[in-house]
Short mmCIF file of C-alpha atoms in Angstrom, two decimals:
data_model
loop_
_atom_site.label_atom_id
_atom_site.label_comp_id
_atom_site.label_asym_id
_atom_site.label_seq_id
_atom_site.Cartn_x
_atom_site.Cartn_y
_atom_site.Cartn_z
CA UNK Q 92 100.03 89.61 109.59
CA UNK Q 93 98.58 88.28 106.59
CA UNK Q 94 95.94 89.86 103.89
CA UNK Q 95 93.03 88.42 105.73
CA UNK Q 96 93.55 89.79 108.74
CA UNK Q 97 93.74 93.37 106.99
CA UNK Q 98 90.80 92.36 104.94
CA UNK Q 99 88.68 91.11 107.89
CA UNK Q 100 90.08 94.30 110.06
CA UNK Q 101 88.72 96.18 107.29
CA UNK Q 102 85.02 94.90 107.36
CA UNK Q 103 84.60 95.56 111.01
CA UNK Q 104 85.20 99.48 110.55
CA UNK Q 105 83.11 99.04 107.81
CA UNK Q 106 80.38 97.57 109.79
CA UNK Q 107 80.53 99.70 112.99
CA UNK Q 108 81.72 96.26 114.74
CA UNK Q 109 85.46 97.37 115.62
CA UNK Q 110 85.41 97.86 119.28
CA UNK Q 111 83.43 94.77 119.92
CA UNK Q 112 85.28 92.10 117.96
CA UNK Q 113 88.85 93.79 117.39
CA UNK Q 114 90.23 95.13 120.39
CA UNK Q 115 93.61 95.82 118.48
CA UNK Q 116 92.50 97.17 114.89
CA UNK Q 117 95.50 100.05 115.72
CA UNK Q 118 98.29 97.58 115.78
CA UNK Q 119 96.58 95.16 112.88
CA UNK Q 120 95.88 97.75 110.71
CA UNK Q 121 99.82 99.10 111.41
CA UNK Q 122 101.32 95.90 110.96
CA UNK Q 123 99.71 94.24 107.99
CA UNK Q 124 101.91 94.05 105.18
CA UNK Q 125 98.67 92.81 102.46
CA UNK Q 126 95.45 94.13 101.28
CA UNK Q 127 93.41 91.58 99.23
CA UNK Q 128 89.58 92.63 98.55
CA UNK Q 129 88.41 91.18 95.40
CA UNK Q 130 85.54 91.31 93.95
CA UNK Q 131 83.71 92.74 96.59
CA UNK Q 132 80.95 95.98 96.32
CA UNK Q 133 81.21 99.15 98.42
CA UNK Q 134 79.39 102.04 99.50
CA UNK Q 135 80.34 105.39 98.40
CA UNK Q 136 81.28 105.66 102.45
CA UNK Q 137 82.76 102.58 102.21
CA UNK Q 138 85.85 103.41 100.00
CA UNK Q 139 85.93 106.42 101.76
CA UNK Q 140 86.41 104.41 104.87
CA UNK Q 141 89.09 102.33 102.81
CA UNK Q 142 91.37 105.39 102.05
CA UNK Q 143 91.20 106.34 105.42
CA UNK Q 144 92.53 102.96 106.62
CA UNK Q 145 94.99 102.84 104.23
CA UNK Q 146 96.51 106.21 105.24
CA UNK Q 147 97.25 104.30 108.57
CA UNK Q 148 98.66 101.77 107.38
CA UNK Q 149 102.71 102.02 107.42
CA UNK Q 150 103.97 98.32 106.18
CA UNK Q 151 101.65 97.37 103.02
CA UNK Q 152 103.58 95.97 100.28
CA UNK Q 153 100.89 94.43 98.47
CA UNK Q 154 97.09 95.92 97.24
CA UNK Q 155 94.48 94.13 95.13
CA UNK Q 156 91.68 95.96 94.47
CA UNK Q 157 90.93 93.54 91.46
CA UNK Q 158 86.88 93.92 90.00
CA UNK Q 159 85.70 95.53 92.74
CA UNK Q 160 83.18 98.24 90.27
CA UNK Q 161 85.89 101.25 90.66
CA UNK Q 162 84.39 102.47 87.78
CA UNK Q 163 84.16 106.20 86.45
CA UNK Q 164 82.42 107.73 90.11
CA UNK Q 165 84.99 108.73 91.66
CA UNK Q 166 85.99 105.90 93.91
CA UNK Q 167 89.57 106.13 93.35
CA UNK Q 168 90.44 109.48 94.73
CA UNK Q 169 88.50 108.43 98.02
CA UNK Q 170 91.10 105.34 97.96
CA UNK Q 171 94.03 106.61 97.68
CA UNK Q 172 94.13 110.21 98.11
CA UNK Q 173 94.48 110.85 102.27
CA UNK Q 174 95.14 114.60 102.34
CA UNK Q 175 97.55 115.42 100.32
CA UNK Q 176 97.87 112.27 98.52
CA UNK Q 177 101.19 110.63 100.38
CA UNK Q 178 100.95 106.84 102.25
CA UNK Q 179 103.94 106.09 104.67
CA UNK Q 180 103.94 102.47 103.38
CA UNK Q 181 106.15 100.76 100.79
CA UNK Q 182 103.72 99.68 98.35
CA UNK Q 183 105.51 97.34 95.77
CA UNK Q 184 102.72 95.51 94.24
CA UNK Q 185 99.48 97.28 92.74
CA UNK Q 186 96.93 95.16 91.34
CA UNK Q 187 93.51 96.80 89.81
CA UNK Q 188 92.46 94.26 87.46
CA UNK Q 189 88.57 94.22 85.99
CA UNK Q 190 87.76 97.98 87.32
CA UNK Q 191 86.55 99.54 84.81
CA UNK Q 192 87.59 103.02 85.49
CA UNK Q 193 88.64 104.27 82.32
CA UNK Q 194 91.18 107.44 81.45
CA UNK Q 195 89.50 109.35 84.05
CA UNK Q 196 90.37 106.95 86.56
CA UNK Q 197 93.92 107.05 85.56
CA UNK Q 198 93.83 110.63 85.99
CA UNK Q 199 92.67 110.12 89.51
CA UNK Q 200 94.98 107.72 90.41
CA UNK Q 201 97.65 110.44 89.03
CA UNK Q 202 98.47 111.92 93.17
CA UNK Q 203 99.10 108.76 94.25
CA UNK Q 204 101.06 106.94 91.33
CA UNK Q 205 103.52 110.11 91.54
CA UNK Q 206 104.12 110.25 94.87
CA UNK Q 207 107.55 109.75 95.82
CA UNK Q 208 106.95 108.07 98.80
CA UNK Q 209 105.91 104.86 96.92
CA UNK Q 210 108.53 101.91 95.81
CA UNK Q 211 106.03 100.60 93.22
CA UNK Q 212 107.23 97.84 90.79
CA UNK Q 213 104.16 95.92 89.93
CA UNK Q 214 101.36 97.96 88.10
CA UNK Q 215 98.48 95.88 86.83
CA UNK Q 216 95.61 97.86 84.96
CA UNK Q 217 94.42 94.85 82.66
CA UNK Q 218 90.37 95.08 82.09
CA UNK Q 219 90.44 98.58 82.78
CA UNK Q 220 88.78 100.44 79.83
CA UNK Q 221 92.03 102.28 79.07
CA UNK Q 222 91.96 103.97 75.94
CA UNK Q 223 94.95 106.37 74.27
CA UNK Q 224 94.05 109.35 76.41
CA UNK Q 225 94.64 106.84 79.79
CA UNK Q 226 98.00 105.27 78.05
CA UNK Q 227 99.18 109.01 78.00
CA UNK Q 228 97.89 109.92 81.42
CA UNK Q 229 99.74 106.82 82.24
CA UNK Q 230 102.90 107.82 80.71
CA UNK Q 231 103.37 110.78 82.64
CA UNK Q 232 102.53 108.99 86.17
CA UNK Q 233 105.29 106.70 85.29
CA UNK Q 234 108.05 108.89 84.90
CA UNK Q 235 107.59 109.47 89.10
CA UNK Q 236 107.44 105.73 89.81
CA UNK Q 237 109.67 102.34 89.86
CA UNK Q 238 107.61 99.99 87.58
CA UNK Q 239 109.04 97.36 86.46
CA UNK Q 240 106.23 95.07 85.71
CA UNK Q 241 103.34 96.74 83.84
CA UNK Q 242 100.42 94.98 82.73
CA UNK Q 243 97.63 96.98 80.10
CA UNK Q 244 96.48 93.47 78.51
CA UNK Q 245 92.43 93.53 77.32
CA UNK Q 246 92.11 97.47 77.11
CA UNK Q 247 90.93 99.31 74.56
CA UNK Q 248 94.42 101.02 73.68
CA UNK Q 249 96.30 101.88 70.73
CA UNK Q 250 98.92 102.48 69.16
CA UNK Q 251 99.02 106.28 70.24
CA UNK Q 252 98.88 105.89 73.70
CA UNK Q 253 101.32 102.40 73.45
CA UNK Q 254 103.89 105.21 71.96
CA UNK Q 255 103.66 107.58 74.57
CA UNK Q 256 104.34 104.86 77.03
CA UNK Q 257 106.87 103.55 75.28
CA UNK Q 258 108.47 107.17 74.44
CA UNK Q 259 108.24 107.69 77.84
CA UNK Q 260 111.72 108.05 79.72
CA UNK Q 261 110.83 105.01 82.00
CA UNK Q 262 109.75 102.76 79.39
CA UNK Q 263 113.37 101.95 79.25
CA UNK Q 264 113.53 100.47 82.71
CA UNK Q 265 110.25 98.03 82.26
CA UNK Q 266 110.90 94.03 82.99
CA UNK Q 267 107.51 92.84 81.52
CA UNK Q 268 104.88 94.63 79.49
CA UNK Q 269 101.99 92.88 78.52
CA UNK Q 270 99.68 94.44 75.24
CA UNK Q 271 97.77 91.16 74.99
CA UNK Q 272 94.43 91.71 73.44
CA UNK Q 273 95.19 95.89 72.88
CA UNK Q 274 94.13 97.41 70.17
CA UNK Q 275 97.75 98.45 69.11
CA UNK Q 276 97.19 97.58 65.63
CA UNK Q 277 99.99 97.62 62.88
CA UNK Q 278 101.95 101.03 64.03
CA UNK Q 279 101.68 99.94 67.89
CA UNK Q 280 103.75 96.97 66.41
CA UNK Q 281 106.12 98.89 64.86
CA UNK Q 282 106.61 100.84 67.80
CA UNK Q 283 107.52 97.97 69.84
CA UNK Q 284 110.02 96.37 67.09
CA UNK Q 285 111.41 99.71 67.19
CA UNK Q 286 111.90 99.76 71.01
CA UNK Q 287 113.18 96.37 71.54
CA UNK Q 288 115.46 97.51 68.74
CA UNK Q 289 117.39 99.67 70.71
CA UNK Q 290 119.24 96.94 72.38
CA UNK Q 291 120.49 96.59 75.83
CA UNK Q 292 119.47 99.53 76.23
CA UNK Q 293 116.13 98.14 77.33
CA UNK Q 294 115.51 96.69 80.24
CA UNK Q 295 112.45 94.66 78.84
CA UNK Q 296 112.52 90.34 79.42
CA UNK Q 297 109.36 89.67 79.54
CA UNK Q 298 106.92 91.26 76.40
CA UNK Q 299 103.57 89.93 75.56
CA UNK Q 300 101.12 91.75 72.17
CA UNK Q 301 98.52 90.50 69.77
CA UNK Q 302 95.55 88.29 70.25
CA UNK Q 303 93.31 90.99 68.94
CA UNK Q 304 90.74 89.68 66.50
CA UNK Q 305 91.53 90.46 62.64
CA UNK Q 306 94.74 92.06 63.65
CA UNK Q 307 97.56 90.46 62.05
CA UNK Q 308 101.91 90.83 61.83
CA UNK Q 309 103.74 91.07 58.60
CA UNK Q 310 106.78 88.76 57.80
CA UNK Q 311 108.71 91.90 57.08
CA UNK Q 312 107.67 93.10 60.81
CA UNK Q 313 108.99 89.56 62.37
CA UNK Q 314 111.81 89.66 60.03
CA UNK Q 315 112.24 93.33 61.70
CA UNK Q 316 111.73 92.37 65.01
CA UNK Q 317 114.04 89.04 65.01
CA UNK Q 318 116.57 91.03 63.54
CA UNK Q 319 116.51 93.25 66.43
CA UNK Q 320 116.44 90.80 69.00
CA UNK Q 321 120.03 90.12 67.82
CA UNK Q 322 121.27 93.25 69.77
CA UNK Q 323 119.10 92.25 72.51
CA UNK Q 324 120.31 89.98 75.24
CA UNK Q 325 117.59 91.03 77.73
CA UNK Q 326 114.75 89.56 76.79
CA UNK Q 327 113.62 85.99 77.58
CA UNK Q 328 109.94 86.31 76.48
CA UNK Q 329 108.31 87.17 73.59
CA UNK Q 330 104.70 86.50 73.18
CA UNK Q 331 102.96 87.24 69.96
CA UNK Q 332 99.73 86.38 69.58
CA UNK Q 333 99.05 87.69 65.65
CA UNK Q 334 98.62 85.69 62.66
CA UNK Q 335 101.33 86.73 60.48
CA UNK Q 336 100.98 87.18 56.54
CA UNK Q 337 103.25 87.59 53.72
CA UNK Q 338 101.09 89.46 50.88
CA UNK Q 339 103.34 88.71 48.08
CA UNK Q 340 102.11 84.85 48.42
CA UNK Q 341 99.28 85.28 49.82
CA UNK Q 342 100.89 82.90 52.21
CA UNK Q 343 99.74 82.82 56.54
CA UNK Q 344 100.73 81.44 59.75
CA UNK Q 345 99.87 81.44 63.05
CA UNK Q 346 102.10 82.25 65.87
#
């Protein structure tokens, strides 16, 4: 099964249409390993009706919600919370791009992200609104999962809540993080020089920050940061998107 079929399974429950044109939707909705509805706007009833799918589903690997208006009314918890909160499927790959949903919505999301019976390693919550308060909420959700891949890029978060993620006992075991366009400013900077400094010890290859406008880097930060990379074989990406500055010269670059 492919995402469509989900997908188009999906919009005949939706529109009352199931036992005329899908005389199967049992065995599609068991079977289909995707979810792909992007961009799309439903009902209050209709996320419900979404959640309750979902909870049938037992082989999804793969959900992209991405800008489909899960803002701050309580969409999420109809989505994935199915009585107590636990799925039977093996989700991998979480994608919620352009919803803007806030710290609140993080909180919702909280059941589901730590649930043990999900094998999550891709969490991407770029475009969300999230502020400190959701990078801390966030933080704590992620000490029950297996992300690997996190991606925060064009929220409104700083350096606080980029510190409790990175404080965070999982931080550690991240592949890719990307900041790009945060508001991490000049501490959330020195937070990350001081986690890649830790060595091998982090699992990070892949690390993207900066790009904020009027935000810039100090030469004594890169100077900080290459240093570190020295005890750091891991990573094989580093994406800074600052202007840096030296203010003894008055002297600037771009990176």
């Amino acid at each position: 099964m492919n995402e469509t079929t989900l997908s188009y399974c999906f919009w005949q429950v939706i529109d009352g249409s199931s036992s005329r044109f899908v005389t199967n939707i049992d065995d599609i909705i068991q079977n289909s390993d995707r979810l792909v509805l992007q961009s799309v706007r439903l009902s209050h009833e209709g996320f419900r009706e979404l959640g309750s799918i979902l909870s049938r589903c037992q082989k999804i690997h793969t959900i992209n919600l991405s800008y489909n208006r899960l803002e701050e009314n309580a969409e999420l918890p109809l989505i994935f919370q199915s009585g107590d909160g636990a799925y039977n499927f093996p989700l991998e790959i979480l994608t919620l791009k352009g919803n803007r949903f806030g710290p609140r919505g993080v909180l919702e999301l909280l059941p589901f992200l730590k649930s043990r019976t999900t094998e999550l390693q891709c969490l991407d919550c770029s475009c969300c609104d999230i502020d400190d308060e959701g990078g801390r909420i966030l933080a704590e959700a992620l000490e029950f999962t297996s992300v690997k891949d996190l991606n925060l890029s064009h929220n409104p978060i700083g350096f606080r809540g980029i510190s409790s993620i990175l404080s965070s006992k999982h931080a550690t075991n991240l592949r890719s993080l990307d900041l790009i366009e945060c508001s991490i400013g000049r501490e959330g900077i020195e937070d990350i020089v001081r986690f890649l400094g830790r060595g091998n010890e982090v699992a990070l290859e892949d690390v993207s920050f900066g790009g904020k406008t009027g935000e810039v880097i100090a030469v004594e930060s890169m100077e900080i940061l290459l240093r570190s990379l020295q005890n750091n074989t891991n990573i094989t990406k580093l994406a800074i998107l600052n202007k840096i500055v030296c203010s003894a010269d008055g002297y600037d670059d771009e990176t």
